[in-house]
Amino acid sequence: MIILNTSTRRFKVKTYRKTHIHNAKYCKCWIDCIRDTGIKMKNVLLLLLVQLTRDISGLDNGLALTPPMGWLTWERFRCNTDCVNRPDDCISETLIKVMADHLAADGYLAAGYQYIIIDDCWLAPDRDAHGRLQPDPVRFPSGIAALVEYVHEQGLKFGIYEDFGVRTCAGFPGSEFYMETDAQTFAEWGVDYVKFDGCNSNPQDMDLGYEAFGLFLNKTGRPMVYSCEWPMYQQFAGFKPDYAAIQRTCNMWRVHGDISDSWTSVSSIISYYGKDYNNMSLYAKPGAWNDPDMLVVGNFGLSYEQARVQMAMWAIMAAPMLMSTDLRSITAQDHLLLTNLNVIAINQDPLGIQGRRILQINGTNVEVWSRPISPVGSFAIAFLQLANHGDPTPVSVTGRDIGLTASGYMFMDGFNNQPMGTYGPDSPVKVVVNPNGVVLFRAKPI
Ligand code: GLA
């Protein structure tokens, strides 16, 4: 991926418009044709469209150089559209404004949580007379552009949700046949981030469709983080995703089914990452991230120990940190955990290398994960116990067993930054790992 700064990118888009004005016209015509001729023609037309626009990249937006951090409605507030009976918890401009206020005022923005993203269920049931998306008029009476302005005034960035298929997962109008119009609408509203879901579409169309939407986003000239669900749906359908193409196209991409507010869900996602299917970890880099889904810390389902595991492992996995919790009622303990700058520093490490499971310690349920971090030669290491057999487990390995082969390292606790001593490759590293618990530290060469 070539990262272009905004002005270079605008130039490229301008050049594209000038040299391909003819094609661009067809491009519009194709969308109409696709609309008229229906699904059978769609693959052929998308292929032509993508081929003729190959000279601008689907991404090249210079965004998400570290994993995006923010807040997203979905896991905690779902598709609650009942503002009559649950006015404080329904998907509405009021909810977004209140959460934006908390993000800005309660230390989340200062810790790096920058994006506030509305997931599904913001839309009106139909497009407007010009075929443009419109928000539900009762729940978003001021319109999205005004809401974006409010969010920007708080120093935050605004994200929105759409779907590659004919309808979103919750049944609202999808982008199929309208991708160019929708990308343009989002740009005009001042959107900074688009989550593009894949319900109600054919996963076989996604290689072309996700790329096409990326091109349309790029063509608007407005930098928008492009969050995809492309590999998740293809895996569900039994295909092997083309991670190289996904990495070129999207800033982040979901690799697993939806997270829910439970340890079963969080631990199964971590186990999935442990297997590193299709070597997916190798595709993470600045600007392009595997996405294991939201942080559910602060909700109902995790113990404090389990919440620490989610934070530590999302940091090791170089995962986007998108909270989905009620910031009005979060406990002080969970607030502190979510804003722990030491853990966030591991997550946001500028080298952008995703960590991997490197060892399963014989005779125990403890596994060791390692992520190369800066300064070069350093690692973030997690000793993790996903099992819950009641008793904390002592383990002992050597530095060499966990990939620490330099002559000496200084260890610092990953949560509180306290020094933990110095170790050589043959020193015993002894830790005690709680059930459903984690010991996180940084190892820096000395
Ligand atoms: C899918 C996605 C979720 C969420 C819902 C909304 O299930 O994977 O993250 O966006 O749709 O309907």
Coordinates of C-alpha atoms and ligand atoms in Angstrom, one line a residue:
M1 CA 0.0 0.0 0.0
I2 CA 1.3 3.4 -0.9
I3 CA 0.3 5.9 1.7
L4 CA -0.5 9.2 0.0
N5 CA -1.0 12.4 1.9
T6 CA -4.3 14.1 1.4
S7 CA -3.1 16.6 -1.2
T8 CA -1.3 13.9 -3.3
R9 CA -4.4 11.8 -3.1
R10 CA -6.7 14.7 -4.2
F11 CA -4.3 15.2 -7.1
K12 CA -4.6 11.6 -8.0
V13 CA -8.4 11.7 -7.9
K14 CA -8.4 14.9 -9.9
T15 CA -6.1 13.3 -12.5
Y16 CA -8.4 10.3 -12.5
R17 CA -11.4 12.5 -13.2
K18 CA -9.7 14.3 -16.0
T19 CA -8.3 11.3 -17.8
H20 CA -11.2 9.0 -17.2
I21 CA -14.1 11.3 -17.5
H22 CA -15.5 9.1 -20.2
N23 CA -15.1 6.1 -18.0
A24 CA -16.4 7.9 -15.1
K25 CA -19.6 8.7 -17.0
Y26 CA -19.9 5.0 -17.9
C27 CA -19.3 4.3 -14.3
K28 CA -22.5 6.2 -13.4
C29 CA -24.3 4.6 -16.3
W30 CA -23.2 1.1 -15.1
I31 CA -24.7 1.8 -11.7
D32 CA -27.9 2.6 -13.4
C33 CA -27.5 -0.5 -15.7
I34 CA -26.9 -2.6 -12.6
R35 CA -30.0 -1.2 -11.1
D36 CA -32.0 -1.9 -14.2
T37 CA -30.7 -5.3 -15.1
G38 CA -30.5 -6.7 -11.6
I39 CA -28.3 -9.2 -9.9
K40 CA -27.2 -11.4 -12.8
M41 CA -25.3 -8.6 -14.6
K42 CA -23.8 -7.4 -11.4
N43 CA -20.6 -9.4 -11.3
V44 CA -19.7 -8.6 -14.9
L45 CA -20.3 -4.9 -14.4
L46 CA -18.5 -4.7 -11.1
L47 CA -15.5 -6.4 -12.7
L48 CA -15.5 -3.9 -15.6
L49 CA -15.8 -1.1 -13.2
V50 CA -12.9 -2.3 -11.0
Q51 CA -10.7 -2.9 -14.0
L52 CA -11.2 0.5 -15.5
T53 CA -10.5 2.3 -12.3
R54 CA -7.4 0.3 -11.3
D55 CA -5.2 3.4 -11.6
I56 CA -6.5 4.7 -8.3
S57 CA -6.0 2.5 -5.3
G58 CA -9.0 1.4 -3.3
L59 CA -7.3 2.7 -0.1
D60 CA -4.3 4.9 -0.1
N61 CA -5.9 7.1 2.5
G62 CA -3.1 7.5 5.0
L63 CA -5.4 6.7 7.9
A64 CA -5.3 4.2 10.7
L65 CA -1.6 4.1 11.0
T66 CA -2.2 2.6 14.4
P67 CA -5.3 0.5 15.3
P68 CA -8.4 2.9 15.3
M69 CA -9.7 3.6 18.8
G70 CA -13.2 4.8 19.6
W71 CA -16.7 3.9 20.6
L72 CA -19.3 2.0 18.7
T73 CA -23.1 1.6 19.4
W74 CA -23.6 -2.0 18.4
E75 CA -22.7 -4.4 21.2
R76 CA -24.2 -2.4 24.0
F77 CA -27.1 -0.6 22.3
R78 CA -27.9 -3.0 19.4
C79 CA -30.9 -2.0 17.3
N80 CA -33.0 -0.3 19.9
T81 CA -35.2 2.0 17.9
D82 CA -37.8 2.4 20.7
C83 CA -37.3 6.0 21.8
V84 CA -40.8 6.2 23.3
N85 CA -40.2 3.6 25.9
R86 CA -36.4 3.7 26.2
P87 CA -35.5 7.3 25.2
D88 CA -32.1 7.2 26.9
D89 CA -31.0 4.0 25.2
C90 CA -32.3 4.1 21.7
I91 CA -30.2 4.7 18.6
S92 CA -30.6 8.4 18.2
E93 CA -28.8 11.7 17.9
T94 CA -29.3 12.2 21.6
L95 CA -27.4 9.0 22.5
I96 CA -24.6 9.9 20.1
K97 CA -24.3 13.4 21.5
V98 CA -24.3 12.2 25.1
M99 CA -21.6 9.6 24.4
A100 CA -19.6 12.1 22.5
D101 CA -19.7 14.4 25.5
H102 CA -18.5 11.6 27.8
L103 CA -15.7 10.6 25.3
A104 CA -14.4 14.1 25.3
A105 CA -14.8 15.0 28.9
D106 CA -14.0 11.8 30.8
G107 CA -10.5 11.2 29.6
Y108 CA -11.3 8.7 26.8
L109 CA -10.4 11.1 23.9
A110 CA -7.2 12.0 25.8
A111 CA -6.3 8.3 26.0
G112 CA -6.8 8.0 22.2
Y113 CA -10.4 7.0 21.7
Q114 CA -11.2 9.3 18.9
Y115 CA -14.0 7.8 16.7
I116 CA -17.6 7.7 17.7
I117 CA -19.4 5.3 15.3
I118 CA -23.1 4.7 14.8
D119 CA -23.7 1.1 13.8
D120 CA -26.9 -0.3 12.2
C121 CA -30.4 1.1 12.6
W122 CA -29.7 4.8 12.1
L123 CA -31.5 4.8 8.7
A124 CA -35.0 5.6 7.6
P125 CA -36.8 2.6 6.1
D126 CA -36.4 4.1 2.5
R127 CA -34.0 6.3 0.5
D128 CA -35.2 9.8 -0.4
A129 CA -36.7 10.8 -3.7
H130 CA -33.1 11.2 -5.2
G131 CA -32.0 7.7 -4.1
R132 CA -29.9 9.1 -1.2
L133 CA -29.7 7.6 2.2
Q134 CA -31.5 9.5 4.9
P135 CA -31.5 9.0 8.7
D136 CA -34.7 8.1 10.6
P137 CA -36.4 11.5 10.9
V138 CA -37.7 11.0 14.4
R139 CA -34.5 9.7 16.0
F140 CA -32.2 12.0 14.0
P141 CA -34.3 15.1 13.5
S142 CA -31.3 17.4 12.9
G143 CA -29.8 15.2 10.2
I144 CA -26.4 13.5 10.1
A145 CA -24.4 16.5 8.8
A146 CA -25.4 18.5 12.0
L147 CA -24.6 15.5 14.2
V148 CA -21.2 15.2 12.5
E149 CA -20.6 18.8 13.2
Y150 CA -21.5 18.4 16.9
V151 CA -19.1 15.4 17.1
H152 CA -16.3 17.3 15.4
E153 CA -16.8 20.3 17.8
Q154 CA -16.0 17.9 20.7
G155 CA -12.6 17.1 18.9
L156 CA -13.9 13.6 17.9
K157 CA -14.3 11.9 14.5
F158 CA -17.5 10.5 13.2
G159 CA -18.2 7.0 11.9
I160 CA -21.2 5.5 10.2
Y161 CA -22.4 2.0 9.1
E162 CA -23.7 0.7 5.8
D163 CA -23.9 -2.7 4.2
F164 CA -22.6 -4.0 0.9
G165 CA -25.9 -6.0 0.3
V166 CA -29.4 -4.8 -0.6
R167 CA -30.3 -4.4 3.1
T168 CA -28.3 -4.0 6.3
C169 CA -28.3 -6.9 8.8
A170 CA -31.2 -5.2 10.6
G171 CA -33.2 -4.7 7.3
F172 CA -32.5 -1.0 6.5
P173 CA -31.6 0.1 3.0
G174 CA -28.2 -1.3 1.9
S175 CA -25.7 0.1 -0.6
E176 CA -26.0 -2.5 -3.3
F177 CA -26.6 -0.6 -6.6
Y178 CA -25.9 2.7 -4.8
M179 CA -22.3 2.5 -3.7
E180 CA -21.0 5.6 -5.5
T181 CA -24.0 7.7 -4.3
D182 CA -23.5 6.5 -0.7
A183 CA -19.8 7.2 -0.6
Q184 CA -20.5 10.7 -1.9
T185 CA -23.3 11.2 0.7
F186 CA -21.0 10.2 3.5
A187 CA -18.2 12.5 2.3
E188 CA -20.7 15.4 2.0
W189 CA -21.9 14.8 5.6
G190 CA -18.3 15.0 6.8
V191 CA -18.0 11.3 7.8
D192 CA -14.5 10.1 8.9
Y193 CA -15.0 6.3 9.1
V194 CA -17.3 3.8 7.4
K195 CA -18.1 0.3 8.6
F196 CA -19.2 -1.7 5.6
D197 CA -21.1 -4.8 6.6
G198 CA -22.0 -7.8 4.3
C199 CA -25.5 -9.0 5.2
N200 CA -27.9 -9.8 2.4
S201 CA -25.3 -10.1 -0.3
N202 CA -23.4 -12.9 -2.0
P203 CA -20.0 -13.4 -0.4
Q204 CA -18.7 -14.3 -3.9
D205 CA -19.3 -10.7 -5.0
M206 CA -17.3 -9.3 -2.1
D207 CA -13.8 -9.4 -3.8
L208 CA -15.1 -6.9 -6.4
G209 CA -17.7 -5.2 -4.3
Y210 CA -15.6 -4.2 -1.3
E211 CA -12.9 -3.0 -3.7
A212 CA -15.4 -0.9 -5.7
F213 CA -16.7 0.7 -2.6
G214 CA -13.1 1.5 -1.5
L215 CA -12.6 3.2 -4.9
F216 CA -15.7 5.2 -4.5
L217 CA -14.7 6.3 -1.0
N218 CA -11.3 7.3 -2.3
K219 CA -12.8 9.1 -5.3
T220 CA -14.7 11.4 -2.9
G221 CA -11.4 13.0 -1.9
R222 CA -12.4 12.8 1.8
P223 CA -10.2 10.5 3.9
M224 CA -12.5 8.0 5.6
V225 CA -11.3 4.9 7.5
Y226 CA -12.7 1.9 5.6
S227 CA -13.8 -0.9 8.0
C228 CA -14.8 -4.1 6.2
E229 CA -16.5 -7.4 7.1
W230 CA -15.4 -9.1 3.9
P231 CA -13.3 -12.0 5.2
M232 CA -15.8 -12.9 8.0
Y233 CA -18.7 -13.5 5.5
Q234 CA -16.4 -15.4 3.1
Q235 CA -15.2 -17.7 5.9
F236 CA -18.8 -18.3 6.9
A237 CA -19.5 -19.3 3.3
G238 CA -16.5 -21.6 3.2
F239 CA -14.1 -19.6 1.1
K240 CA -10.5 -18.8 1.8
P241 CA -10.4 -14.9 1.9
D242 CA -7.8 -13.2 -0.2
Y243 CA -6.1 -11.4 2.6
A244 CA -3.6 -9.7 0.3
A245 CA -6.5 -8.0 -1.5
I246 CA -8.3 -7.2 1.7
Q247 CA -5.1 -5.6 3.1
R248 CA -4.8 -3.4 0.0
T249 CA -8.4 -2.3 0.2
C250 CA -9.5 -1.9 3.8
N251 CA -8.1 -0.2 6.8
M252 CA -9.5 -3.0 9.0
W253 CA -11.5 -6.1 8.5
R254 CA -13.5 -8.4 10.7
V255 CA -12.1 -11.9 10.9
H256 CA -14.6 -13.5 13.4
G257 CA -18.3 -13.5 14.1
D258 CA -19.9 -10.9 16.3
I259 CA -18.6 -10.5 19.8
S260 CA -21.1 -10.7 22.7
D261 CA -21.0 -9.7 26.3
S262 CA -19.5 -12.9 27.6
W263 CA -16.3 -14.7 28.5
T264 CA -17.2 -17.5 26.1
S265 CA -17.3 -15.0 23.2
V266 CA -14.1 -13.1 24.2
S267 CA -12.1 -16.3 24.9
S268 CA -13.3 -18.0 21.6
I269 CA -12.1 -15.0 19.6
I270 CA -8.7 -15.1 21.4
S271 CA -8.4 -18.9 20.7
Y272 CA -9.3 -18.2 17.0
Y273 CA -6.4 -15.7 16.8
G274 CA -4.2 -18.2 18.6
K275 CA -4.6 -20.6 15.6
D276 CA -3.7 -17.7 13.2
Y277 CA -5.7 -19.2 10.3
N278 CA -4.4 -18.3 6.9
N279 CA -1.4 -16.6 8.6
M280 CA -3.8 -13.6 9.0
S281 CA -1.5 -12.0 11.5
L282 CA 1.1 -11.3 8.8
Y283 CA -1.4 -9.0 7.0
A284 CA -1.6 -6.5 9.9
K285 CA 0.5 -3.4 9.4
P286 CA 0.1 0.4 9.8
G287 CA -3.0 1.3 7.9
A288 CA -4.4 -2.3 7.8
W289 CA -5.6 -4.3 10.8
N290 CA -7.3 -7.6 11.6
D291 CA -10.4 -6.7 13.7
P292 CA -11.6 -9.1 16.4
D293 CA -14.6 -6.8 17.1
M294 CA -15.5 -4.5 20.0
L295 CA -14.3 -4.2 23.5
V296 CA -17.1 -5.3 25.9
V297 CA -15.3 -4.1 29.0
G298 CA -17.7 -2.1 31.2
N299 CA -20.8 -4.2 30.4
F300 CA -22.4 -7.1 32.3
G301 CA -20.7 -10.2 31.2
L302 CA -17.0 -10.1 32.1
S303 CA -15.4 -10.3 35.6
Y304 CA -12.6 -7.8 36.3
E305 CA -10.0 -10.5 35.6
Q306 CA -11.6 -11.3 32.2
A307 CA -11.9 -7.6 31.3
R308 CA -8.1 -7.3 31.9
V309 CA -7.6 -10.2 29.6
Q310 CA -9.6 -8.5 26.8
M311 CA -7.6 -5.3 27.2
A312 CA -4.2 -7.1 27.3
M313 CA -5.0 -9.4 24.4
W314 CA -6.5 -6.7 22.2
A315 CA -3.2 -4.9 22.8
I316 CA -1.1 -7.9 21.9
M317 CA -3.3 -8.6 18.8
A318 CA -2.9 -5.0 17.5
A319 CA -6.7 -4.9 17.4
P320 CA -8.8 -1.8 16.9
M321 CA -10.0 -0.7 20.3
L322 CA -13.7 0.2 19.9
M323 CA -15.5 0.3 23.2
S324 CA -19.2 -0.5 23.2
T325 CA -20.4 0.3 26.7
D326 CA -22.6 2.9 28.5
L327 CA -20.1 5.7 29.4
R328 CA -22.8 7.2 31.6
S329 CA -22.8 4.4 34.2
I330 CA -19.4 2.7 33.8
T331 CA -17.6 1.8 37.1
A332 CA -14.4 3.7 38.1
Q333 CA -12.5 0.4 37.8
D334 CA -13.6 -0.3 34.2
H335 CA -13.0 3.4 33.3
L336 CA -9.4 3.1 34.6
L337 CA -8.9 -0.1 32.7
L338 CA -10.2 1.2 29.4
T339 CA -8.0 4.3 29.8
N340 CA -4.8 2.4 30.9
L341 CA -2.1 4.3 29.0
N342 CA 0.4 1.5 29.4
V343 CA -1.8 -1.1 27.8
I344 CA -2.9 1.4 25.1
A345 CA 0.8 2.1 24.3
I346 CA 1.3 -1.5 23.5
N347 CA -1.9 -1.6 21.3
Q348 CA -0.8 1.6 19.5
D349 CA 2.8 0.6 19.0
P350 CA 4.0 2.4 15.9
L351 CA 5.7 -0.7 14.4
G352 CA 2.2 -2.1 13.8
I353 CA 3.2 -5.8 14.1
Q354 CA 0.5 -8.1 15.3
G355 CA 1.4 -10.4 18.2
R356 CA 1.0 -14.2 18.0
R357 CA 0.7 -17.2 20.3
I358 CA 4.2 -18.6 20.6
L359 CA 4.0 -21.3 23.3
Q360 CA 1.5 -23.5 25.0
I361 CA 3.2 -24.5 28.3
N362 CA 3.1 -28.3 28.7
G363 CA 0.9 -29.7 31.5
T364 CA -0.8 -26.3 32.1
N365 CA -3.5 -24.3 30.5
V366 CA -1.2 -21.3 30.2
E367 CA -0.2 -20.0 26.8
V368 CA 2.4 -17.3 25.9
W369 CA 1.8 -14.6 23.3
S370 CA 4.4 -12.2 22.0
R371 CA 4.2 -9.0 20.1
P372 CA 7.3 -7.2 18.7
I373 CA 7.1 -3.5 19.8
S374 CA 9.3 -0.5 19.7
P375 CA 12.1 0.2 20.4
V376 CA 13.2 -2.5 17.9
G377 CA 14.2 -5.7 19.8
S378 CA 11.5 -5.2 22.5
F379 CA 8.5 -7.4 23.0
A380 CA 5.1 -7.2 24.8
I381 CA 4.5 -10.6 26.3
A382 CA 1.3 -12.1 27.7
F383 CA 1.0 -15.2 29.8
L384 CA -2.6 -16.1 29.4
Q385 CA -4.9 -18.6 31.1
L386 CA -8.2 -19.0 29.3
A387 CA -9.2 -21.9 31.5
N388 CA -10.9 -21.6 34.8
H389 CA -9.9 -24.4 37.2
G390 CA -10.1 -22.3 40.3
D391 CA -6.5 -22.0 41.4
P392 CA -3.9 -19.5 40.0
T393 CA -1.2 -21.5 38.0
P394 CA 2.5 -21.0 38.6
V395 CA 4.6 -21.4 35.5
S396 CA 8.3 -21.2 34.8
V397 CA 10.0 -20.8 31.4
T398 CA 13.3 -19.4 30.3
G399 CA 13.7 -16.2 28.3
R400 CA 14.8 -18.3 25.3
D401 CA 11.6 -20.4 25.5
I402 CA 9.6 -17.2 24.9
G403 CA 11.8 -15.8 22.2
L404 CA 14.0 -13.5 24.3
T405 CA 17.4 -14.4 22.9
A406 CA 19.4 -11.1 23.5
S407 CA 21.9 -11.0 26.3
G408 CA 19.6 -9.2 28.7
Y409 CA 16.2 -7.5 29.0
M410 CA 14.5 -5.2 31.5
F411 CA 10.9 -6.3 32.2
M412 CA 8.2 -3.8 33.0
D413 CA 4.6 -4.6 34.0
G414 CA 2.3 -4.0 31.1
F415 CA -0.5 -2.6 33.2
N416 CA 1.3 -0.4 35.8
N417 CA 4.8 0.0 34.2
Q418 CA 6.5 -1.1 37.4
P419 CA 10.0 -2.6 36.9
M420 CA 9.9 -6.5 37.2
G421 CA 13.7 -7.1 37.1
T422 CA 16.2 -8.0 34.5
Y423 CA 16.4 -11.3 32.7
G424 CA 18.8 -13.1 30.3
P425 CA 17.9 -15.8 27.8
D426 CA 18.6 -18.6 30.3
S427 CA 17.0 -16.9 33.4
P428 CA 13.9 -18.5 34.7
V429 CA 10.9 -16.4 34.1
K430 CA 8.4 -17.3 36.8
V431 CA 4.8 -16.0 36.9
V432 CA 1.5 -17.0 38.4
V433 CA -1.4 -16.7 36.1
N434 CA -5.0 -16.4 37.5
P435 CA -7.8 -18.4 36.1
N436 CA -9.2 -16.4 33.1
G437 CA -6.3 -14.2 33.8
V438 CA -3.3 -12.6 32.2
V439 CA 0.2 -11.4 33.2
L440 CA 1.3 -8.8 30.7
F441 CA 4.8 -7.2 30.5
R442 CA 7.2 -5.5 28.2
A443 CA 10.7 -6.8 27.7
K444 CA 13.3 -4.2 26.5
P445 CA 16.9 -5.1 25.6
I446 CA 19.5 -3.6 27.9
Ligands
GLA1 C1 -23.5 -7.7 11.8 C2 -22.1 -7.1 12.2 C3 -22.2 -6.5 13.5 C4 -23.3 -5.4 13.5 C5 -24.6 -5.9 13.0 C6 -25.6 -4.8 12.8 O1 -23.9 -8.7 12.6 O2 -21.2 -8.2 12.2 O3 -21.0 -6.0 13.9 O4 -22.8 -4.4 12.7 O5 -24.5 -6.6 11.8 O6 -26.8 -5.3 12.3

